[in-house]
Short mmCIF file of C-alpha atoms in Angstrom, two decimals:
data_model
loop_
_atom_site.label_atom_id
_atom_site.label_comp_id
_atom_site.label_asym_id
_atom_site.label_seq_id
_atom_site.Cartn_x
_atom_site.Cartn_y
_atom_site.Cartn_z
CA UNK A 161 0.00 0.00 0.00
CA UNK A 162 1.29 3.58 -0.37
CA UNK A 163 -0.48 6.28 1.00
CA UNK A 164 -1.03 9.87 -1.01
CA UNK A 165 -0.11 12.96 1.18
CA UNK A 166 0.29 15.74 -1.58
CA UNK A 167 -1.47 16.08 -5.20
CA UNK A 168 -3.03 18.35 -7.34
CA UNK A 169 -4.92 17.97 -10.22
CA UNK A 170 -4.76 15.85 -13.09
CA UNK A 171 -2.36 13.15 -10.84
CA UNK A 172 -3.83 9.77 -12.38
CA UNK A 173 -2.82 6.06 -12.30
CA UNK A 174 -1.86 5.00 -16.04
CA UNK A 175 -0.84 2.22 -17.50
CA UNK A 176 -0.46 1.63 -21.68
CA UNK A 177 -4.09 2.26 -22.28
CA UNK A 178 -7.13 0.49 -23.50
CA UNK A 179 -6.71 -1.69 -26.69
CA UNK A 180 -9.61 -2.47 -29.03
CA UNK A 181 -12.60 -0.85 -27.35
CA UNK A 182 -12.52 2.25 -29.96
CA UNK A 183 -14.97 0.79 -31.50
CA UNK A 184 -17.35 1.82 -29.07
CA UNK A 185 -16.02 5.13 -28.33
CA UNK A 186 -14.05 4.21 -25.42
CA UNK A 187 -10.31 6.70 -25.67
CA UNK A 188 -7.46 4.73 -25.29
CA UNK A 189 -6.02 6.89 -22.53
CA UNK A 190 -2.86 5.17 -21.11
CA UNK A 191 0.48 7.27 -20.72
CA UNK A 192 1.43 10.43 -22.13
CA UNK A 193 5.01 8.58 -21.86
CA UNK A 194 4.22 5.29 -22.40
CA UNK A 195 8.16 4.63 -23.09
CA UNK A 196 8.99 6.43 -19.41
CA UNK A 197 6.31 4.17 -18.05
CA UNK A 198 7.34 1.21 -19.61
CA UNK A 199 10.73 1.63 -18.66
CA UNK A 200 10.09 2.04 -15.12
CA UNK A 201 8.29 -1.47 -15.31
CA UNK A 202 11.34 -3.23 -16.80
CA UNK A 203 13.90 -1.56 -14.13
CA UNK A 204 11.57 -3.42 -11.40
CA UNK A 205 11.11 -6.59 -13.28
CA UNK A 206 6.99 -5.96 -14.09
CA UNK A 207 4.69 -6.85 -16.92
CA UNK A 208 5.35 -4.17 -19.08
CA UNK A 209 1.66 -2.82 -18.71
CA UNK A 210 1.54 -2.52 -15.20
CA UNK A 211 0.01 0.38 -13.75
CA UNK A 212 1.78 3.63 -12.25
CA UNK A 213 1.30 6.96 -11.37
CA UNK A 214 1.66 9.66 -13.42
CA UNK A 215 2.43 13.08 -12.36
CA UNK A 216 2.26 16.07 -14.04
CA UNK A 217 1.39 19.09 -11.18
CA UNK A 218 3.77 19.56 -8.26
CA UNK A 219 4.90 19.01 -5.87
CA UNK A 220 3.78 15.30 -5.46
CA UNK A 221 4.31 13.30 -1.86
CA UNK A 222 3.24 9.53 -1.16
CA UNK A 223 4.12 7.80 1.73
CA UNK A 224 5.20 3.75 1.79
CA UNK A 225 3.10 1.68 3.92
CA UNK A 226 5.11 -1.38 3.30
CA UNK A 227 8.85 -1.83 2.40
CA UNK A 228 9.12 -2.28 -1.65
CA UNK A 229 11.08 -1.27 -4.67
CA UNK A 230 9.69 1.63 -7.02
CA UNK A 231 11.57 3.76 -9.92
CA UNK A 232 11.37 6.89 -10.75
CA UNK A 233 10.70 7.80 -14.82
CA UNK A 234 10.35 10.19 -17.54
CA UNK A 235 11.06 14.53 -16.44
CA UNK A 236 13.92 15.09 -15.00
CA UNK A 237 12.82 16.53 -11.76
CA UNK A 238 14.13 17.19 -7.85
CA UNK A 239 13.06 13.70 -6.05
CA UNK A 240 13.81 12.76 -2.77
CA UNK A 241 12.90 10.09 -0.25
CA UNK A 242 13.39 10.70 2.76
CA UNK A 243 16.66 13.22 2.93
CA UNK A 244 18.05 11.01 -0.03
CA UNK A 245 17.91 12.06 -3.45
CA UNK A 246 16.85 9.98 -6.02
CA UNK A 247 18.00 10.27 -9.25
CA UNK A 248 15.99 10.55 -12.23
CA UNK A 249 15.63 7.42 -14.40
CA UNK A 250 16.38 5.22 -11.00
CA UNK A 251 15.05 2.56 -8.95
CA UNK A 252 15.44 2.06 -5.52
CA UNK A 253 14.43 0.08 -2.35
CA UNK A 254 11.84 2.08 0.30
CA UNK A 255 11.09 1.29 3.79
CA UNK A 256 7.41 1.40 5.45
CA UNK A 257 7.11 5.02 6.89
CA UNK A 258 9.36 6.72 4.18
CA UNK A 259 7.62 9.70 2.42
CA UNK A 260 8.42 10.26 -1.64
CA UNK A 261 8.78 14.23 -2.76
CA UNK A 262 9.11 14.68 -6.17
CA UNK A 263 9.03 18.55 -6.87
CA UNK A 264 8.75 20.29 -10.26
CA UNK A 265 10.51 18.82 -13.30
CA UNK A 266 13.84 20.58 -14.28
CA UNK A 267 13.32 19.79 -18.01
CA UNK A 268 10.10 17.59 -19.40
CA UNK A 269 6.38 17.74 -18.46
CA UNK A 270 5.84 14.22 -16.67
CA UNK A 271 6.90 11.84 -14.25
CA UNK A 272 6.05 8.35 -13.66
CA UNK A 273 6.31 6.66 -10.17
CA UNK A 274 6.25 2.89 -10.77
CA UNK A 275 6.16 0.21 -7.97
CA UNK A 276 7.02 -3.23 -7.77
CA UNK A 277 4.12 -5.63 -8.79
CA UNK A 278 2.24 -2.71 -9.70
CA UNK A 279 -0.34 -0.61 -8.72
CA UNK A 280 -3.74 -3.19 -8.43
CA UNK A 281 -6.80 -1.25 -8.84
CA UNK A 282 -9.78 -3.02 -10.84
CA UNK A 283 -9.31 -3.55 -14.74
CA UNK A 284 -12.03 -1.48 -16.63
CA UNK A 285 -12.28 -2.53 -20.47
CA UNK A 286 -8.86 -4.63 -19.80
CA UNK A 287 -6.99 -1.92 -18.74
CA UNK A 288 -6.54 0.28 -15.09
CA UNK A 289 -5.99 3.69 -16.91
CA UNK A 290 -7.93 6.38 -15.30
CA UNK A 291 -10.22 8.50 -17.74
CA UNK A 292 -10.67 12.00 -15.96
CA UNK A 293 -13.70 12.87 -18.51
CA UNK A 294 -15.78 9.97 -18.35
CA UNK A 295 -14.55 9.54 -15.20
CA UNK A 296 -13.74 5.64 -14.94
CA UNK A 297 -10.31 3.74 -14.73
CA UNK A 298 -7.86 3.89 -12.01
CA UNK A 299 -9.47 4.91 -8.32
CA UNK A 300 -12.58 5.95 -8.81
CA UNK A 301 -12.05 7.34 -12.27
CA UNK A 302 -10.32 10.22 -11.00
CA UNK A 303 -7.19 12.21 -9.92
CA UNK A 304 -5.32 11.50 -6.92
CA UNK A 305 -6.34 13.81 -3.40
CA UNK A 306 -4.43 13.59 -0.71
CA UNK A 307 -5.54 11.03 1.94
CA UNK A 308 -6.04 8.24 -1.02
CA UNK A 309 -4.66 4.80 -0.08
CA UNK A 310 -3.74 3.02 -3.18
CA UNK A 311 -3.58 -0.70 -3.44
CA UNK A 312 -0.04 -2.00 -4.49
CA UNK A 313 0.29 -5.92 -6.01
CA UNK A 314 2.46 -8.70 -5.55
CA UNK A 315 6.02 -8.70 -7.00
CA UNK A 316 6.57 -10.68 -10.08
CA UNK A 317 10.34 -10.87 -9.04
CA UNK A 318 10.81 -11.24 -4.98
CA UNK A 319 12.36 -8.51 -3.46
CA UNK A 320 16.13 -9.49 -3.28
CA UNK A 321 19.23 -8.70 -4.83
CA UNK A 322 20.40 -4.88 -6.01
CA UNK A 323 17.82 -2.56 -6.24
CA UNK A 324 19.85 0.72 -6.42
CA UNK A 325 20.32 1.51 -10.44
CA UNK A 326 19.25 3.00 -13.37
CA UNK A 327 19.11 3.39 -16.83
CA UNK A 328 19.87 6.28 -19.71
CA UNK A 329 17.27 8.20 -20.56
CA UNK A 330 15.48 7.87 -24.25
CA UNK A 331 16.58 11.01 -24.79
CA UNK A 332 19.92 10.26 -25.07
CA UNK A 333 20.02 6.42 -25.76
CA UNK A 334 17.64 6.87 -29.12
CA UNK A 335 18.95 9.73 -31.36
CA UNK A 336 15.96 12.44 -32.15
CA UNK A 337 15.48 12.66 -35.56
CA UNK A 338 16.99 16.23 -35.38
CA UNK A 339 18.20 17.41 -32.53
CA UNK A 340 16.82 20.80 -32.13
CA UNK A 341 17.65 23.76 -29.11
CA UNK A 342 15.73 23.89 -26.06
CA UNK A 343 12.34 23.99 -25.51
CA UNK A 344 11.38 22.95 -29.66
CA UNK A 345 10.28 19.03 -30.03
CA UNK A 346 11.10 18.33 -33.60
CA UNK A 347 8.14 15.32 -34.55
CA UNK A 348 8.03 13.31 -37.64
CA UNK A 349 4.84 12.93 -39.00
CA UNK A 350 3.03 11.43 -42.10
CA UNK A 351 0.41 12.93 -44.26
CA UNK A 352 -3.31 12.51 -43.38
CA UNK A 353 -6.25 12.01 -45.53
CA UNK A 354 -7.25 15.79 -46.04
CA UNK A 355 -4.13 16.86 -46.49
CA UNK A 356 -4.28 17.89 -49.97
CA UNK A 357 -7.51 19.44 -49.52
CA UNK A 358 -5.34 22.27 -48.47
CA UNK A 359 -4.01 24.70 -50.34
CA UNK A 360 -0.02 24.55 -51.51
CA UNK A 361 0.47 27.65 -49.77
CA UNK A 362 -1.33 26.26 -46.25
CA UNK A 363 0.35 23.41 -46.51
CA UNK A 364 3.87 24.95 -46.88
CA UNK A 365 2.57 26.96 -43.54
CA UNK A 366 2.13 23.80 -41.96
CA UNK A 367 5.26 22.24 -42.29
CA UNK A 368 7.23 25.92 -42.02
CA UNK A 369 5.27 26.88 -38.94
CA UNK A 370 7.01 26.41 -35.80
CA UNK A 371 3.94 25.72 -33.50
CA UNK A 372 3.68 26.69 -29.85
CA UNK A 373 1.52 24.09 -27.53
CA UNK A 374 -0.87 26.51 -26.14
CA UNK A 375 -2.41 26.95 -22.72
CA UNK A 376 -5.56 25.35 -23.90
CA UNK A 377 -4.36 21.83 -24.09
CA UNK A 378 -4.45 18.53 -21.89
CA UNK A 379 -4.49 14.88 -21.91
CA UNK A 380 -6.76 15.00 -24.67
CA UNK A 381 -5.00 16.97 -26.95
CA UNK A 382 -2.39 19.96 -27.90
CA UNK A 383 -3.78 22.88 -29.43
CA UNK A 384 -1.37 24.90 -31.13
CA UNK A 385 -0.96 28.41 -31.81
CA UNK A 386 1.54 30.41 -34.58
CA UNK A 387 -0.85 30.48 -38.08
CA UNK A 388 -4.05 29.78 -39.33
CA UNK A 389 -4.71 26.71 -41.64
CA UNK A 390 -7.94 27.59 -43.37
CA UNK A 391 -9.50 26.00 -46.48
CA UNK A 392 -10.62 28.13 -49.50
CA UNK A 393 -14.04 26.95 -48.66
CA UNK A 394 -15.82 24.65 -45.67
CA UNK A 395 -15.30 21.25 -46.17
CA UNK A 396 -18.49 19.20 -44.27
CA UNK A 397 -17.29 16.17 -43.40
CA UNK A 398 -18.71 12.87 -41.41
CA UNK A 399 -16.89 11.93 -38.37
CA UNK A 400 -14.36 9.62 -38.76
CA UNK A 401 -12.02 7.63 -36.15
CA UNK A 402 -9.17 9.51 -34.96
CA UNK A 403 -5.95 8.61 -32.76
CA UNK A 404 -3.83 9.43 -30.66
CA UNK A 405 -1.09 11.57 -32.60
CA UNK A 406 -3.60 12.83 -35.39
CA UNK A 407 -3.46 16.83 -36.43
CA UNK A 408 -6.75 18.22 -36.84
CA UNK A 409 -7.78 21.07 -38.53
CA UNK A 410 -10.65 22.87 -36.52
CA UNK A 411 -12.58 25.62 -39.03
CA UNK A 412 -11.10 28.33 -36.31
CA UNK A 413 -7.29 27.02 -38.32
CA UNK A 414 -5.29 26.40 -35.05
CA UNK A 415 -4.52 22.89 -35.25
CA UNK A 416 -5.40 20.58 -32.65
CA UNK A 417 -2.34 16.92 -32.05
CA UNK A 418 -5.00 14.36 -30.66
CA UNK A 419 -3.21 12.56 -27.44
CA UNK A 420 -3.91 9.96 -25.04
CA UNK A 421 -7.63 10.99 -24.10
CA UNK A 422 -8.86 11.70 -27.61
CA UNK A 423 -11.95 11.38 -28.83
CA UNK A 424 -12.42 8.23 -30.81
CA UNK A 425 -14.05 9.85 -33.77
CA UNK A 426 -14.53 13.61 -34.95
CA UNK A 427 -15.10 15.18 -38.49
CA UNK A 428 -12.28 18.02 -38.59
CA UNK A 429 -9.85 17.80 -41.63
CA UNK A 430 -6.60 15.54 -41.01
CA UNK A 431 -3.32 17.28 -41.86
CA UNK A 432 -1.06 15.15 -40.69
CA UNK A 433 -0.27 12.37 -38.13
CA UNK A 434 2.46 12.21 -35.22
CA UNK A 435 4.30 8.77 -36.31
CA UNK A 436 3.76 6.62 -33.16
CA UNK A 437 7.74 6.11 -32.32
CA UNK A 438 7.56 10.13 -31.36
CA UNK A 439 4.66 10.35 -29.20
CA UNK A 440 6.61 9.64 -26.35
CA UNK A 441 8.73 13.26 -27.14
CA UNK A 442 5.35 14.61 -27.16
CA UNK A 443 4.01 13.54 -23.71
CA UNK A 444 6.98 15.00 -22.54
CA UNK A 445 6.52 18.53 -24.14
CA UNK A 446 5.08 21.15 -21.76
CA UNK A 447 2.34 23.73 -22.23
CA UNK A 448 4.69 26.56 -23.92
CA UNK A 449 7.07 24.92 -25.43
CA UNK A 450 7.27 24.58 -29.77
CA UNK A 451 7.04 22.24 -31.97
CA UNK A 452 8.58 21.63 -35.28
CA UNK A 453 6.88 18.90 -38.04
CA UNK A 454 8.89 16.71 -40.30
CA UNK A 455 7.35 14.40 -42.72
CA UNK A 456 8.50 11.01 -42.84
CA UNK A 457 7.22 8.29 -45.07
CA UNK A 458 5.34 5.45 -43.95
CA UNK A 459 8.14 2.95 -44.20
CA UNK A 460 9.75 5.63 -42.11
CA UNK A 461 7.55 5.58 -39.88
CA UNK A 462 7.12 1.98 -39.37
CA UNK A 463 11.10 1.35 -39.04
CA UNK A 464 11.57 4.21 -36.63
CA UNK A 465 9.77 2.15 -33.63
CA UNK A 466 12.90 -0.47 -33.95
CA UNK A 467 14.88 1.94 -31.96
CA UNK A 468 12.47 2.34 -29.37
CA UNK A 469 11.86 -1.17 -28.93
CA UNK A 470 15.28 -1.99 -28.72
CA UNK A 471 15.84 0.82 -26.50
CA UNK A 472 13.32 -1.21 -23.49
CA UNK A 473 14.75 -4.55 -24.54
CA UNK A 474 17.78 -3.52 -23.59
CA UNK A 475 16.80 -1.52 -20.59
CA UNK A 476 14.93 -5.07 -19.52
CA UNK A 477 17.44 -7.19 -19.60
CA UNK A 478 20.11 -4.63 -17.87
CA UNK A 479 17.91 -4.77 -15.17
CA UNK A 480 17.71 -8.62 -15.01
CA UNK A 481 20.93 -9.20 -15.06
CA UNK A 482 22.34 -6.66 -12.69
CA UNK A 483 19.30 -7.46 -10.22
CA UNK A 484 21.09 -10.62 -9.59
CA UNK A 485 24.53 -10.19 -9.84
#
């Protein structure tokens, strides 16, 4: 059991997300990181979709009700428990009685806390994500308050060995595309359906345009702000399914990057799509920050998820092996 003593809004226990209930209009939701969370599973030796907390307003405090093993994932932030600090991208060994502070990220958006066995609060739709807008998943299908007790399962891998270590961030174990200065997230992305039902001279705006994630954006989506993408004419459309990582055109022209909370269908035009091996960079990009679009082809696309897999294969079996040496 751990035991919430600080958190603010929008705190929610994630794991990778629903799979194959879009159908009924049921968001995937999962995390905005899904590498950072997946990551943190393989330093403790669980499943790879077991559920964790995800943080994204600070400062954050739990307190450990039983001794166990949890890592720390994703921003790179101040963490301590106790008076130790705990590095970012770590795992480490807690004792029952020691409180968690993870204060405001130094660089990044969100952190995931992930605990041995993982966190074991009923399955909705095959998956423990919490959805703040329908307001199901996780505890109670909403954000973490202080005073919450949340329910912790049993260890896959019994607590013994090394538990003090860590792995590189993605960041600097898979290469970005094209490593850009502070504060931009360069994105690769593929054409959409409607993207040629935009003028030559919109669409060179598009890809030109270095977008700024404005205030107005959340779990569901980034709205972004620096031009207007208008057609010559409205364009009705039926509503159509959409995904995480899709770039729709609203009538108003600021585009909108669906993310883990999307609706499942809507009838904007589709510029372009986030390729799925960057939507990790994404989740990590705060309100504020810019954004810069590459296209990529679909073969691209496909091949540029090798490095990420790799990168938690090999973050996996690190672990393993120096869990037991």
């Amino acid at each position: 059991m751990i035991e919430i003593l600080t958190s603010h809004a929008f705190n929610t226990i994630q794991d990778r997300g629903r799979r194959g209930v879009r159908r009924f209009g049921v968001s995937t939701s999962g995390a905005m990181d899904p590498v950072a969370l997946e990551a943190g599973n393989a330093l403790l030796g669980n499943d790879g979709d077991a559920a964790g907390i995800e943080v994204q307003t600070f400062p954050f405090r739990l307190r450990f009700r039983a001794d166990i093993s949890f890592a720390l994932t994703g921003a790179d932030c101040d963490a301590r428990l106790g008076q130790r600090a705990v590095p970012p991208w770590w795992c480490m060994r807690a004792r029952a009685g020691d409180v968690l502070t993870i204060g405001a990220p130094k660089r990044g958006a969100r952190v995931y806390v992930s605990f041995e066995g993982g966190i074991d609060v009923p399955q909705v739709l095959g998956s423990r994500s919490t959805h703040l807008r329908a307001g199901f998943g996780g505890l109670d299908g909403r954000a973490l308050q202080p005073g919450d007790v949340v329910p912790v399962g049993s260890p896959q891998l019994r607590s013994a060995g090394r538990f003090e270590f860590g792995a590189e961030p993605p960041e600097v174990a898979i290469a970005e595309p094209d490593p850009a200065e502070d504060r931009v997230v360069r994105v690769r992305v593929i054409r959409a359906g409607e993207h040629d039902l935009f003028s030559e001279e919109v669409r060179a705006t598009f890809w030109s345009t270095r977008w700024k994630i404005s205030a107005q954006s959340d779990r569901g989506g980034y709205r972004l702000s620096g031009a207007k993408l208008t057609l010559a004419a409205p364009v009705e459309m039926r509503s159509h399914g959409v995904v995480a990582g899709v770039v729709q055109v609203p009538p108003g022209g600021e585009p909108i990057i669906q993310m883990s909370d999307a609706n499942t269908a809507g009838g904007y035009p589709k510029m372009a799509a986030v390729i799925q091996a960057d939507l990790w960079r994404l989740g990590q990009a705060r309100s504020g920050s810019f954004i810069e679009f590459s296209e990529v082809s679909y073969q691209d696309a496909v091949a540029a998820m090798a490095p990420v897999n790799d990168y938690i294969g090999r973050v996996r079996a690190t672990a393993d092996l120096y869990r037991v040496l």
